[in-house]
Short mmCIF file of C-alpha atoms in Angstrom, two decimals:
data_model
loop_
_atom_site.label_atom_id
_atom_site.label_comp_id
_atom_site.label_asym_id
_atom_site.label_seq_id
_atom_site.Cartn_x
_atom_site.Cartn_y
_atom_site.Cartn_z
CA MET A 22 9.47 -22.59 -6.53
CA VAL A 23 10.79 -19.07 -6.96
CA GLY A 24 9.16 -15.70 -6.50
CA VAL A 25 8.91 -12.63 -4.34
CA GLU A 26 6.49 -11.70 -1.59
CA ILE A 27 6.15 -8.59 0.53
CA ASP A 28 6.13 -9.40 4.25
CA MET A 29 4.49 -7.03 6.70
CA VAL A 30 4.24 -7.34 10.48
CA VAL A 31 0.96 -5.97 11.89
CA LYS A 32 -0.63 -6.00 15.34
CA ASP A 33 -3.39 -8.31 14.09
CA SER A 34 -3.13 -9.90 10.66
CA LEU A 35 -6.79 -10.94 10.57
CA LYS A 36 -7.96 -7.36 11.16
CA ALA A 37 -5.46 -6.07 8.61
CA LEU A 38 -6.73 -8.58 6.03
CA GLU A 39 -10.29 -7.42 6.67
CA LEU A 40 -9.29 -3.79 6.11
CA TYR A 41 -7.32 -4.52 2.94
CA GLU A 42 -10.17 -6.64 1.53
CA ASN A 43 -12.50 -3.68 2.00
CA ILE A 44 -10.14 -1.36 0.09
CA PHE A 45 -8.72 -3.64 -2.63
CA ASP A 46 -9.71 -6.73 -4.60
CA ILE A 47 -7.79 -9.33 -2.56
CA GLU A 48 -7.36 -13.03 -3.33
CA ARG A 49 -6.88 -15.02 -0.11
CA VAL A 50 -4.22 -17.73 -0.29
CA GLU A 51 -3.72 -18.77 3.36
CA VAL A 52 -5.40 -17.48 6.51
CA SER A 53 -4.73 -18.98 9.93
CA ASN A 54 -7.10 -18.78 12.88
CA LEU A 55 -4.84 -19.00 15.91
CA PRO A 56 -4.50 -16.83 19.01
CA ARG A 57 -3.42 -13.25 18.30
CA GLY A 58 0.34 -13.11 17.99
CA GLU A 59 0.48 -16.41 16.11
CA ASN A 60 -1.61 -15.71 13.01
CA GLU A 61 -0.42 -15.16 9.50
CA VAL A 62 -2.18 -14.33 6.26
CA VAL A 63 -1.05 -14.69 2.66
CA PHE A 64 -2.95 -12.89 -0.09
CA ILE A 65 -2.53 -11.75 -3.67
CA LEU A 66 -3.10 -8.13 -4.68
CA TYR A 67 -2.82 -7.49 -8.44
CA ASP A 68 -0.49 -10.47 -8.94
CA VAL A 69 1.74 -9.53 -5.97
CA ARG A 70 1.99 -11.89 -3.03
CA PHE A 71 1.74 -10.36 0.47
CA HIS A 72 2.42 -12.16 3.74
CA LEU A 73 1.07 -10.59 6.94
CA LEU A 74 2.35 -11.78 10.30
CA ASP A 75 0.99 -10.92 13.72
CA GLU A 76 3.29 -8.88 15.90
CA ASN A 77 5.20 -11.21 18.18
CA PRO A 78 8.19 -9.70 20.04
CA GLU A 79 9.33 -13.18 21.11
CA PHE A 80 10.15 -13.81 17.43
CA HIS A 81 11.41 -10.23 16.84
CA LEU A 82 8.32 -9.38 14.78
CA ILE A 83 7.61 -5.73 15.64
CA ALA A 84 4.88 -3.83 13.81
CA PRO A 85 5.17 -0.17 12.87
CA ASN A 86 2.68 2.18 14.45
CA PRO A 87 1.13 5.54 13.50
CA ASP A 88 3.71 7.40 15.64
CA ASP A 89 6.61 5.49 14.06
CA PRO A 90 5.79 4.57 10.44
CA LYS A 91 8.57 3.05 8.38
CA THR A 92 10.09 4.73 5.33
CA SER A 93 8.84 2.26 2.79
CA TRP A 94 5.42 2.00 1.23
CA VAL A 95 3.30 -0.05 -1.08
CA ASN A 96 2.42 1.64 -4.37
CA VAL A 97 -0.80 0.26 -5.84
CA ALA A 98 -1.93 1.25 -9.34
CA VAL A 99 -5.73 1.37 -9.34
CA SER A 100 -8.40 2.00 -11.96
CA ASP A 101 -10.39 4.52 -9.86
CA ILE A 102 -8.22 6.40 -7.38
CA LYS A 103 -11.03 8.53 -5.92
CA LYS A 104 -13.18 5.49 -5.16
CA THR A 105 -10.29 3.51 -3.66
CA TYR A 106 -9.08 6.47 -1.59
CA ALA A 107 -12.61 7.13 -0.30
CA LYS A 108 -12.83 3.50 0.86
CA ALA A 109 -9.57 3.85 2.76
CA MET A 110 -10.71 7.08 4.45
CA ASP A 111 -14.11 5.59 5.31
CA LEU A 112 -12.37 2.62 6.92
CA GLY A 113 -10.27 4.68 9.33
CA CYS A 114 -7.07 5.24 7.39
CA THR A 115 -5.24 8.56 7.85
CA GLU A 116 -4.71 10.97 5.00
CA VAL A 117 -1.08 11.70 4.20
CA GLN A 118 -1.67 13.24 0.75
CA PRO A 119 -5.13 13.68 -0.77
CA VAL A 120 -5.82 12.64 -4.35
CA THR A 121 -3.53 14.91 -6.34
CA GLU A 122 -3.67 15.14 -10.11
CA ILE A 123 -0.33 15.65 -11.84
CA SER A 124 -1.75 16.29 -15.29
CA ASP A 125 1.57 16.92 -17.09
CA PHE A 126 2.72 13.47 -16.04
CA GLY A 127 -0.65 11.86 -16.77
CA VAL A 128 -1.21 10.50 -13.24
CA SER A 129 -3.00 11.04 -9.98
CA ASN A 130 -1.48 10.03 -6.65
CA ALA A 131 -2.74 9.78 -3.09
CA ILE A 132 -1.10 8.52 0.10
CA PHE A 133 -2.63 7.17 3.29
CA MET A 134 -1.47 5.42 6.44
CA ASP A 135 -3.47 2.43 7.56
CA PRO A 136 -4.31 1.82 11.23
CA PHE A 137 -1.42 -0.67 11.36
CA GLY A 138 1.20 2.01 10.62
CA TYR A 139 1.82 1.15 6.95
CA ILE A 140 1.96 3.76 4.20
CA TRP A 141 0.09 3.07 0.94
CA MET A 142 0.37 5.15 -2.23
CA LEU A 143 -2.42 4.96 -4.76
CA HIS A 144 -1.51 5.69 -8.33
CA GLN A 145 -3.82 6.07 -11.32
CA VAL A 146 -2.48 6.50 -14.84
CA HIS A 147 -4.71 8.71 -16.98
CA LYS A 148 -2.40 8.83 -20.02
CA GLU A 149 0.92 7.22 -20.85
CA VAL A 150 3.87 9.61 -20.59
CA SER A 151 7.22 8.07 -21.49
CA HIS A 152 10.19 8.07 -19.14
CA GLU A 153 12.01 10.47 -21.45
CA GLU A 154 9.02 12.86 -21.50
CA ARG A 155 8.78 12.75 -17.71
CA ILE A 156 12.48 13.55 -17.34
CA GLN A 157 12.16 16.47 -19.75
CA LEU A 158 9.10 17.80 -17.90
CA TRP A 159 10.97 17.50 -14.59
CA LYS A 160 13.96 19.42 -15.94
CA GLU A 161 11.70 22.16 -17.33
CA LYS A 162 9.87 22.53 -14.02
CA ARG A 163 13.15 22.62 -12.10
CA GLU A 164 14.50 25.41 -14.34
CA ASN A 165 11.41 27.61 -13.86
#
């Protein structure tokens, strides 16, 4: 078997799964029910496999926290950015960047931090703009 999964250490993988299921359409693959610090969860989000592990310093599994987020994020393309972002805010996530329309590029973006210290970017494509067109737009904006 070959493939790629994104692994994330969180304080409590069962609580994180509950949060993510309330924001996104998640397909559960494996969910353990052990004492906190020993649990792990595997789920699929839009054909991408995620593996959550409980924080456990004994195994060098240290979760980020809101005061020390890590400089990576998960970018999720969604069909309704305002609805998805509202769910995240209603469920206790912290706004990093509100829904921002970038009309020239045909997209809207938003960024939030979840209570487990992870950064999520939401991305909605409103119209296809080629890579070449985006580069040209960027150069034009930079020159002005």
